[in-house]
Amino acid sequence: MKLLNRLFVALTVGGLATILVPAGAQAARLAFDAAGNLFVPHGDSVLKLTADGTKSTFATGLYPLGLCFDDKGNLFVSDGSAIAPRSRRSILKFTSDGKRSTFVTGISSVGMAFDRSGNLFVSQGDSIFKFTPKRVKSTFVTSKKANFIDLACDGANNLFVVNQGWPVSIVKITPDGTKSTFASALSSPGGLAVDSAGDLFVAEQGSILKFSSDGTRSTFASGLDLYGMAFDRAGNLFAAGWESTSIFKFTPDGTPSTFASDLVSPDKQWEYRCADGVWPEIVKAGTTQAVLEPSRELDVNRAEEAKVVWAPDSKRFAFNYTKPSAHHSFYHSTALYQLRDDKWVRLRSPVDESSERLQVAQLAKEDLPKSAYSEDADWFQDILNVRKWTDANTAILYADAAWADGSHHREATFLFTMKFDPEGNWKIVKTHQMSKKELEEEQ
């Protein structure tokens, strides 16, 4: 079997018969619409990927935890951080054209699934709630010591639930609410997906496990760290990875491939790799031919945590990385690169890398107290990274700092809009200091 990249080392795949997935058989954290488009939570947005992997932003300005479609083609999104007050959590409804409304407030979860009758089931701690199409809420199941997470529904309206409480297991709940333990002896089960044959697929500790309808267990794939899965109508299994928002595709015969990945440039010509978690490099996609090794010119610490953010035209990228610092502090920075004559060259840094001043203080000196840019400032957090490219020539630079000023602690968080010319020269055209309210909403 062809190795795709380092994530597929030790990958083993079992055979699958050709299957067709009925509408509504959805996993909670990834979801397909009737046209075969895949919807994926990503940061503060929901992304839409067409069948050829073309990516676009379907919705933004939310904290998507779980996704599922009803039989009318409406996308339901569980919105809200687990640490946010319940009053700020909600389940949103999006029509196919992106029109947004609130389906219900005060609840959100990674676990959501529709049955064939159009009822929505949502997990929340030790309970599973049922919402009719008219939004009538009832408690479907509750269980002491349970911690219900992901949900999936089969064609017979049986509900499968990850219980990460005690004992850790997969629970099966029939339409009348009868509970039974479907699978046990699991470490940390995550995402679920059900095929049209009624077989259940479970993401578990770097593997995908397959359970037949009678509970017989086998390993479908290993060597992957996943958080969500879903089947398309042709019986292909799609699984999203924790580390890099990569989405992997398994055909019905078990052949794996990378469907989409932030590691690969949008034009699919370049790929970011970090061999053995030590050597970050840009290679020609599909090969091991390195064309750039950032660590040769940057002091990269914890290389496995570094991240590449590609510009949409694949001609530029930002390399966000961690620099060595004292044990009590955090020092993150960014380097900018541009493609010139098929060669990647480094652009001018946003800050003076030899300076001991906070990075945000160098960029927003007029907006901060003098203690922020004093050589004597006792800083313990200094973060600078490119969050995203709004277009091929515009990047959003994020800077966050915390430092001690005498007996006081100070904090400052800024967003800078950077504009690039064709040669790669840039200037900051907008500076925005994030308010406490914005930071609270982000958290």
Short mmCIF file of C-alpha atoms in Angstrom, two decimals:
data_model
loop_
_atom_site.label_atom_id
_atom_site.label_comp_id
_atom_site.label_asym_id
_atom_site.label_seq_id
_atom_site.Cartn_x
_atom_site.Cartn_y
_atom_site.Cartn_z
CA MET A 1 0.00 0.00 0.00
CA LYS A 2 1.32 3.41 -0.94
CA LEU A 3 2.43 5.53 2.02
CA LEU A 4 0.89 9.00 1.82
CA ASN A 5 2.96 10.79 4.44
CA ARG A 6 4.26 10.22 7.93
CA LEU A 7 0.72 10.03 9.33
CA PHE A 8 0.17 6.83 7.39
CA VAL A 9 3.14 4.97 8.77
CA ALA A 10 1.91 1.60 10.08
CA LEU A 11 -1.48 2.16 8.45
CA THR A 12 -3.47 -1.06 8.03
CA VAL A 13 -6.84 -1.23 6.33
CA GLY A 14 -9.41 -3.99 6.16
CA GLY A 15 -11.70 -4.66 3.22
CA LEU A 16 -15.16 -3.18 2.84
CA ALA A 17 -18.02 -4.18 0.60
CA THR A 18 -19.52 -1.49 -1.62
CA ILE A 19 -22.08 0.42 0.41
CA LEU A 20 -24.60 3.21 -0.14
CA VAL A 21 -25.33 5.57 2.72
CA PRO A 22 -28.89 6.71 3.31
CA ALA A 23 -29.56 10.42 3.75
CA GLY A 24 -29.34 11.35 7.41
CA ALA A 25 -26.75 8.73 8.36
CA GLN A 26 -24.28 11.29 9.58
CA ALA A 27 -21.44 11.54 12.06
CA ALA A 28 -21.72 14.53 14.35
CA ARG A 29 -18.40 16.29 13.77
CA LEU A 30 -18.29 16.02 9.96
CA ALA A 31 -21.34 16.10 7.72
CA PHE A 32 -22.22 15.62 4.04
CA ASP A 33 -25.06 17.35 2.25
CA ALA A 34 -27.15 15.65 -0.43
CA ALA A 35 -24.90 17.08 -3.18
CA GLY A 36 -21.80 15.40 -1.74
CA ASN A 37 -20.22 18.50 -0.21
CA LEU A 38 -18.37 17.92 3.05
CA PHE A 39 -18.78 20.37 5.96
CA VAL A 40 -16.06 20.56 8.61
CA PRO A 41 -15.62 22.61 11.82
CA HIS A 42 -12.45 24.70 11.65
CA GLY A 43 -11.55 27.28 14.28
CA ASP A 44 -14.28 29.93 14.29
CA SER A 45 -15.75 28.76 10.98
CA VAL A 46 -17.49 25.95 9.16
CA LEU A 47 -15.72 25.01 5.95
CA LYS A 48 -17.35 23.55 2.85
CA LEU A 49 -15.35 21.18 0.64
CA THR A 50 -16.64 20.11 -2.74
CA ALA A 51 -16.08 16.61 -4.15
CA ASP A 52 -12.78 17.70 -5.73
CA GLY A 53 -11.51 19.17 -2.44
CA THR A 54 -12.14 22.83 -3.26
CA LYS A 55 -12.47 24.66 0.05
CA SER A 56 -14.60 27.66 0.96
CA THR A 57 -15.95 29.21 4.16
CA PHE A 58 -19.64 28.45 4.63
CA ALA A 59 -20.12 30.24 7.97
CA THR A 60 -17.90 32.12 10.38
CA GLY A 61 -18.05 34.01 13.67
CA LEU A 62 -19.00 30.99 15.77
CA TYR A 63 -17.42 28.14 17.74
CA PRO A 64 -18.58 24.99 15.91
CA LEU A 65 -18.50 21.81 17.99
CA GLY A 66 -20.74 19.45 16.04
CA LEU A 67 -22.50 19.33 12.67
CA CYS A 68 -25.36 17.35 11.14
CA PHE A 69 -27.92 17.72 8.33
CA ASP A 70 -31.65 17.15 8.48
CA ASP A 71 -33.50 15.50 5.59
CA LYS A 72 -34.41 18.90 4.13
CA GLY A 73 -30.78 19.90 3.58
CA ASN A 74 -30.49 22.27 6.53
CA LEU A 75 -27.18 22.25 8.39
CA PHE A 76 -27.35 22.27 12.19
CA VAL A 77 -24.29 23.56 14.03
CA SER A 78 -23.66 23.20 17.74
CA ASP A 79 -22.12 26.54 18.69
CA GLY A 80 -20.36 27.30 21.93
CA SER A 81 -17.25 26.55 23.92
CA ALA A 82 -17.53 23.96 26.66
CA ILE A 83 -16.34 26.60 29.15
CA ALA A 84 -18.84 29.25 28.04
CA PRO A 85 -21.98 29.91 30.11
CA ARG A 86 -24.93 27.86 28.90
CA SER A 87 -26.77 31.06 28.04
CA ARG A 88 -24.18 31.63 25.30
CA ARG A 89 -24.44 28.15 23.83
CA SER A 90 -26.84 27.35 21.04
CA ILE A 91 -27.69 25.14 18.10
CA LEU A 92 -27.84 27.12 14.89
CA LYS A 93 -29.67 26.24 11.70
CA PHE A 94 -28.31 27.14 8.26
CA THR A 95 -30.27 26.77 5.06
CA SER A 96 -28.44 25.60 1.94
CA ASP A 97 -27.86 29.21 0.88
CA GLY A 98 -26.28 30.07 4.24
CA LYS A 99 -29.23 31.81 5.91
CA ARG A 100 -28.75 31.52 9.66
CA SER A 101 -31.25 31.18 12.48
CA THR A 102 -31.20 29.91 16.06
CA PHE A 103 -32.87 26.52 16.54
CA VAL A 104 -32.45 26.37 20.33
CA THR A 105 -30.39 28.15 23.01
CA GLY A 106 -28.73 27.04 26.23
CA ILE A 107 -27.27 23.81 24.88
CA SER A 108 -24.39 22.75 22.65
CA SER A 109 -22.37 19.59 22.20
CA VAL A 110 -20.10 17.72 19.83
CA GLY A 111 -22.78 15.01 19.84
CA MET A 112 -25.71 15.60 17.48
CA ALA A 113 -27.64 13.27 15.19
CA PHE A 114 -30.97 13.15 13.37
CA ASP A 115 -33.15 10.05 13.13
CA ARG A 116 -35.27 9.23 10.07
CA SER A 117 -38.28 10.94 11.61
CA GLY A 118 -36.50 14.30 11.76
CA ASN A 119 -35.89 14.29 15.50
CA LEU A 120 -32.62 15.83 16.64
CA PHE A 121 -30.70 14.14 19.47
CA VAL A 122 -28.09 16.12 21.41
CA SER A 123 -25.74 14.84 24.11
CA GLN A 124 -25.06 16.96 27.18
CA GLY A 125 -23.15 15.48 30.12
CA ASP A 126 -25.12 12.59 31.59
CA SER A 127 -28.17 13.15 29.39
CA ILE A 128 -29.33 12.97 25.79
CA PHE A 129 -32.05 15.39 24.78
CA LYS A 130 -34.54 14.98 21.96
CA PHE A 131 -35.88 17.86 19.88
CA THR A 132 -38.82 17.30 17.54
CA PRO A 133 -38.92 19.15 14.18
CA LYS A 134 -41.09 21.71 15.98
CA ARG A 135 -38.35 22.22 18.61
CA VAL A 136 -40.21 20.47 21.44
CA LYS A 137 -37.55 19.34 23.90
CA SER A 138 -37.59 16.23 26.08
CA THR A 139 -35.04 14.15 27.97
CA PHE A 140 -34.56 10.98 25.94
CA VAL A 141 -32.01 9.27 28.21
CA THR A 142 -30.19 10.13 31.41
CA SER A 143 -27.67 8.03 33.29
CA LYS A 144 -25.65 8.66 36.45
CA LYS A 145 -21.85 8.67 36.01
CA ALA A 146 -22.28 8.91 32.23
CA ASN A 147 -20.52 11.48 30.06
CA PHE A 148 -22.15 11.24 26.65
CA ILE A 149 -20.10 12.67 23.78
CA ASP A 150 -20.51 11.76 20.11
CA LEU A 151 -23.68 10.32 18.55
CA ALA A 152 -24.58 8.41 15.39
CA CYS A 153 -27.90 6.99 14.22
CA ASP A 154 -28.37 3.92 12.01
CA GLY A 155 -31.10 3.21 9.46
CA ALA A 156 -33.31 1.54 12.09
CA ASN A 157 -33.21 4.65 14.32
CA ASN A 158 -30.90 3.02 16.85
CA LEU A 159 -28.72 5.63 18.50
CA PHE A 160 -25.04 4.86 19.23
CA VAL A 161 -23.39 7.02 21.86
CA VAL A 162 -19.82 7.43 23.10
CA ASN A 163 -19.83 7.32 26.89
CA GLN A 164 -16.58 8.69 28.28
CA GLY A 165 -17.90 8.44 31.83
CA TRP A 166 -17.89 5.23 33.84
CA PRO A 167 -17.50 2.73 32.37
CA VAL A 168 -16.02 3.96 29.08
CA SER A 169 -18.10 2.33 26.37
CA ILE A 170 -20.31 2.64 23.32
CA VAL A 171 -23.97 2.62 24.33
CA LYS A 172 -26.77 1.53 22.01
CA ILE A 173 -30.20 3.07 22.54
CA THR A 174 -33.24 1.75 20.69
CA PRO A 175 -36.02 4.09 19.50
CA ASP A 176 -38.02 3.38 22.66
CA GLY A 177 -35.10 4.47 24.88
CA THR A 178 -33.81 1.04 25.91
CA LYS A 179 -30.10 1.23 26.71
CA SER A 180 -27.47 -1.50 26.36
CA THR A 181 -23.69 -1.66 26.22
CA PHE A 182 -22.75 -2.24 22.58
CA ALA A 183 -18.95 -2.15 22.98
CA SER A 184 -16.60 -1.96 25.95
CA ALA A 185 -12.88 -2.39 26.73
CA LEU A 186 -12.16 0.94 25.03
CA SER A 187 -9.64 3.58 26.10
CA SER A 188 -10.87 6.89 24.70
CA PRO A 189 -13.44 6.50 21.91
CA GLY A 190 -14.18 9.63 19.89
CA GLY A 191 -15.98 10.14 16.59
CA LEU A 192 -18.63 7.72 15.31
CA ALA A 193 -20.01 6.88 11.87
CA VAL A 194 -22.51 4.24 10.71
CA ASP A 195 -22.63 2.70 7.21
CA SER A 196 -25.79 1.51 5.46
CA ALA A 197 -25.15 -2.08 6.55
CA GLY A 198 -25.45 -0.96 10.16
CA ASP A 199 -21.73 -1.36 10.90
CA LEU A 200 -20.37 1.15 13.39
CA PHE A 201 -16.97 2.84 12.95
CA VAL A 202 -15.26 4.30 16.02
CA ALA A 203 -12.19 6.56 16.26
CA GLU A 204 -10.18 5.12 19.15
CA GLN A 205 -6.61 5.89 20.26
CA GLY A 206 -4.97 6.26 16.83
CA SER A 207 -7.17 3.66 15.14
CA ILE A 208 -10.52 3.28 13.43
CA LEU A 209 -12.42 0.29 14.82
CA LYS A 210 -15.25 -1.42 12.96
CA PHE A 211 -18.12 -3.11 14.81
CA SER A 212 -20.58 -5.23 12.87
CA SER A 213 -24.25 -5.08 13.84
CA ASP A 214 -23.76 -8.06 16.19
CA GLY A 215 -20.86 -6.32 17.96
CA THR A 216 -17.99 -8.19 16.30
CA ARG A 217 -14.94 -5.98 16.47
CA SER A 218 -12.10 -5.50 13.96
CA THR A 219 -9.49 -2.82 13.21
CA PHE A 220 -10.31 -0.93 10.03
CA ALA A 221 -7.31 1.44 10.12
CA SER A 222 -4.46 2.35 12.46
CA GLY A 223 -1.76 5.00 12.63
CA LEU A 224 -4.17 7.96 12.63
CA ASP A 225 -5.21 10.35 15.39
CA LEU A 226 -8.76 11.36 14.51
CA TYR A 227 -11.62 13.42 15.90
CA GLY A 228 -14.49 12.97 13.45
CA MET A 229 -15.79 10.72 10.65
CA ALA A 230 -18.57 10.55 8.08
CA PHE A 231 -19.61 8.41 5.10
CA ASP A 232 -20.53 9.85 1.73
CA ARG A 233 -23.26 8.34 -0.46
CA ALA A 234 -20.75 6.19 -2.36
CA GLY A 235 -19.59 4.50 0.83
CA ASN A 236 -16.29 6.35 1.19
CA LEU A 237 -15.29 7.02 4.78
CA PHE A 238 -13.90 10.49 5.50
CA ALA A 239 -11.96 11.10 8.71
CA ALA A 240 -10.49 14.31 10.08
CA GLY A 241 -7.17 14.37 11.93
CA TRP A 242 -6.35 16.20 15.15
CA GLU A 243 -2.88 17.44 14.27
CA SER A 244 -3.34 19.36 11.07
CA THR A 245 -6.99 19.53 10.06
CA SER A 246 -6.11 16.95 7.42
CA ILE A 247 -9.05 14.99 6.04
CA PHE A 248 -8.41 11.42 4.94
CA LYS A 249 -10.56 9.38 2.56
CA PHE A 250 -11.00 5.61 2.60
CA THR A 251 -12.63 4.07 -0.45
CA PRO A 252 -15.02 1.13 0.03
CA ASP A 253 -12.16 -1.30 -0.67
CA GLY A 254 -10.08 0.35 2.05
CA THR A 255 -7.67 2.41 -0.07
CA PRO A 256 -6.55 5.52 1.85
CA SER A 257 -5.68 8.97 0.50
CA THR A 258 -5.43 12.54 1.74
CA PHE A 259 -8.58 14.33 0.60
CA ALA A 260 -7.66 17.79 1.92
CA SER A 261 -4.99 19.16 4.19
CA ASP A 262 -3.71 22.49 5.46
CA LEU A 263 -0.27 20.94 5.05
CA VAL A 264 -0.65 21.05 1.25
CA SER A 265 -0.69 24.36 -0.61
CA PRO A 266 -3.99 25.30 -2.28
CA ASP A 267 -2.50 24.64 -5.74
CA LYS A 268 -1.35 21.20 -4.48
CA GLN A 269 2.23 21.86 -5.62
CA TRP A 270 3.85 22.14 -2.19
CA GLU A 271 3.54 20.35 1.11
CA TYR A 272 4.66 21.06 4.67
CA ARG A 273 6.20 18.18 6.60
CA CYS A 274 7.91 17.79 9.93
CA ALA A 275 9.90 14.57 9.71
CA ASP A 276 10.02 12.74 13.06
CA GLY A 277 8.60 15.89 14.65
CA VAL A 278 12.04 17.51 14.42
CA TRP A 279 12.81 18.80 10.92
CA PRO A 280 10.19 21.15 9.43
CA GLU A 281 10.45 21.42 5.66
CA ILE A 282 8.60 22.37 2.50
CA VAL A 283 8.70 19.63 -0.12
CA LYS A 284 7.31 19.22 -3.61
CA ALA A 285 3.92 17.64 -3.06
CA GLY A 286 3.89 13.87 -3.25
CA THR A 287 7.68 13.62 -3.00
CA THR A 288 10.39 13.78 -0.36
CA GLN A 289 12.31 16.47 -2.27
CA ALA A 290 12.87 19.28 0.23
CA VAL A 291 12.93 22.80 -1.23
CA LEU A 292 13.06 24.73 2.05
CA GLU A 293 14.09 23.89 5.61
CA PRO A 294 13.03 26.78 7.88
CA SER A 295 15.05 25.52 10.84
CA ARG A 296 18.27 26.25 8.92
CA GLU A 297 17.65 29.98 9.34
CA LEU A 298 15.28 30.06 12.31
CA ASP A 299 15.76 29.04 15.92
CA VAL A 300 12.84 26.60 16.06
CA ASN A 301 11.87 25.00 19.34
CA ARG A 302 9.23 22.23 19.59
CA ALA A 303 9.15 21.88 15.81
CA GLU A 304 6.21 19.50 15.98
CA GLU A 305 4.03 22.43 17.09
CA ALA A 306 4.99 24.67 14.15
CA LYS A 307 2.34 25.46 11.58
CA VAL A 308 2.26 26.71 7.99
CA VAL A 309 -0.52 29.09 6.89
CA TRP A 310 -0.76 29.20 3.07
CA ALA A 311 -1.87 32.19 1.04
CA PRO A 312 -4.81 31.26 -1.24
CA ASP A 313 -2.69 31.57 -4.42
CA SER A 314 0.06 29.34 -2.94
CA LYS A 315 2.71 32.00 -3.64
CA ARG A 316 3.28 32.94 0.00
CA PHE A 317 3.05 31.32 3.39
CA ALA A 318 3.60 32.15 7.04
CA PHE A 319 5.58 29.80 9.27
CA ASN A 320 4.34 30.11 12.85
CA TYR A 321 6.79 28.59 15.30
CA THR A 322 7.97 28.52 18.91
CA LYS A 323 11.32 30.05 19.90
CA PRO A 324 13.43 28.96 22.89
CA SER A 325 12.57 30.88 26.04
CA ALA A 326 12.77 30.68 29.80
CA HIS A 327 10.75 27.88 31.36
CA HIS A 328 8.16 30.29 32.78
CA SER A 329 7.51 32.11 29.49
CA PHE A 330 6.04 31.57 26.02
CA TYR A 331 7.72 32.97 22.91
CA HIS A 332 6.05 32.37 19.55
CA SER A 333 6.93 34.16 16.34
CA THR A 334 6.36 34.00 12.59
CA ALA A 335 8.42 34.03 9.41
CA LEU A 336 7.10 35.01 5.98
CA TYR A 337 8.09 33.36 2.69
CA GLN A 338 7.37 34.06 -0.97
CA LEU A 339 7.88 31.97 -4.10
CA ARG A 340 10.24 33.53 -6.64
CA ASP A 341 11.26 31.62 -9.77
CA ASP A 342 10.30 28.29 -8.19
CA LYS A 343 12.37 29.09 -5.08
CA TRP A 344 11.08 29.99 -1.63
CA VAL A 345 12.73 33.08 -0.16
CA ARG A 346 12.25 34.64 3.23
CA LEU A 347 10.69 38.10 3.43
CA ARG A 348 11.40 40.87 5.90
CA SER A 349 10.39 39.93 9.43
CA PRO A 350 7.55 41.86 11.07
CA VAL A 351 9.84 42.53 14.07
CA ASP A 352 13.48 43.04 14.94
CA GLU A 353 14.47 39.53 15.97
CA SER A 354 17.52 40.75 17.86
CA SER A 355 15.44 43.04 20.07
CA GLU A 356 14.49 42.10 23.61
CA ARG A 357 11.33 44.16 23.42
CA LEU A 358 7.96 42.46 23.21
CA GLN A 359 6.93 41.82 19.63
CA VAL A 360 3.57 43.52 20.08
CA ALA A 361 5.39 46.53 21.56
CA GLN A 362 7.46 46.86 18.39
CA LEU A 363 4.35 46.81 16.23
CA ALA A 364 2.00 48.91 18.38
CA LYS A 365 4.35 51.21 20.26
CA GLU A 366 1.99 54.18 20.14
CA ASP A 367 -0.86 52.14 21.64
CA LEU A 368 0.96 50.68 24.65
CA PRO A 369 2.44 52.04 27.90
CA LYS A 370 6.20 52.55 27.96
CA SER A 371 6.61 49.60 30.30
CA ALA A 372 5.57 47.33 27.43
CA TYR A 373 8.52 48.28 25.27
CA SER A 374 11.05 48.89 27.99
CA GLU A 375 14.16 46.73 27.84
CA ASP A 376 13.49 45.96 31.50
CA ALA A 377 9.97 44.60 31.02
CA ASP A 378 9.58 41.19 32.68
CA TRP A 379 7.51 39.43 30.02
CA PHE A 380 6.11 35.92 30.35
CA GLN A 381 4.05 35.68 27.16
CA ASP A 382 5.06 36.97 23.73
CA ILE A 383 3.07 35.54 20.83
CA LEU A 384 3.13 36.62 17.20
CA ASN A 385 1.60 34.60 14.36
CA VAL A 386 -0.30 34.91 11.11
CA ARG A 387 -3.85 33.80 11.70
CA LYS A 388 -5.08 33.73 8.12
CA TRP A 389 -4.86 35.24 4.65
CA THR A 390 -7.96 37.14 3.63
CA ASP A 391 -6.68 37.15 0.05
CA ALA A 392 -3.40 36.47 -1.77
CA ASN A 393 -1.94 39.84 -0.72
CA THR A 394 -3.46 40.36 2.72
CA ALA A 395 -2.62 38.62 5.99
CA ILE A 396 -3.99 39.03 9.51
CA LEU A 397 -1.19 39.14 12.06
CA TYR A 398 -2.07 38.29 15.67
CA ALA A 399 0.04 39.55 18.57
CA ASP A 400 -0.56 38.75 22.22
CA ALA A 401 1.61 39.70 25.19
CA ALA A 402 1.64 39.63 28.95
CA TRP A 403 4.28 41.30 31.09
CA ALA A 404 4.98 42.50 34.62
CA ASP A 405 5.01 46.22 35.29
CA GLY A 406 6.23 46.70 38.84
CA SER A 407 3.56 45.10 41.00
CA HIS A 408 1.05 44.90 38.14
CA HIS A 409 0.51 42.47 35.30
CA ARG A 410 -0.42 43.92 31.94
CA GLU A 411 -1.83 42.25 28.85
CA ALA A 412 -2.36 43.39 25.27
CA THR A 413 -3.72 41.64 22.20
CA PHE A 414 -3.70 43.16 18.71
CA LEU A 415 -4.69 42.25 15.17
CA PHE A 416 -2.64 43.82 12.37
CA THR A 417 -3.69 43.80 8.73
CA MET A 418 -0.66 43.38 6.45
CA LYS A 419 -0.67 44.26 2.75
CA PHE A 420 1.93 42.80 0.35
CA ASP A 421 3.09 44.11 -3.02
CA PRO A 422 4.19 41.77 -5.87
CA GLU A 423 7.80 41.81 -4.65
CA GLY A 424 6.79 40.75 -1.14
CA ASN A 425 7.25 44.12 0.53
CA TRP A 426 4.58 44.63 3.14
CA LYS A 427 3.12 47.34 5.34
CA ILE A 428 0.61 47.36 8.16
CA VAL A 429 -2.53 49.14 6.97
CA LYS A 430 -4.75 48.57 10.00
CA THR A 431 -4.16 48.11 13.73
CA HIS A 432 -6.86 46.84 16.06
CA GLN A 433 -6.55 46.24 19.79
CA MET A 434 -8.89 43.47 20.89
CA SER A 435 -11.20 44.40 23.75
CA LYS A 436 -11.84 42.30 26.83
CA LYS A 437 -15.23 41.36 25.40
CA GLU A 438 -13.67 40.18 22.14
CA LEU A 439 -11.11 38.11 24.02
CA GLU A 440 -13.80 36.55 26.22
CA GLU A 441 -15.85 35.63 23.17
CA GLU A 442 -12.79 34.12 21.52
CA GLN A 443 -11.98 32.03 24.57
#
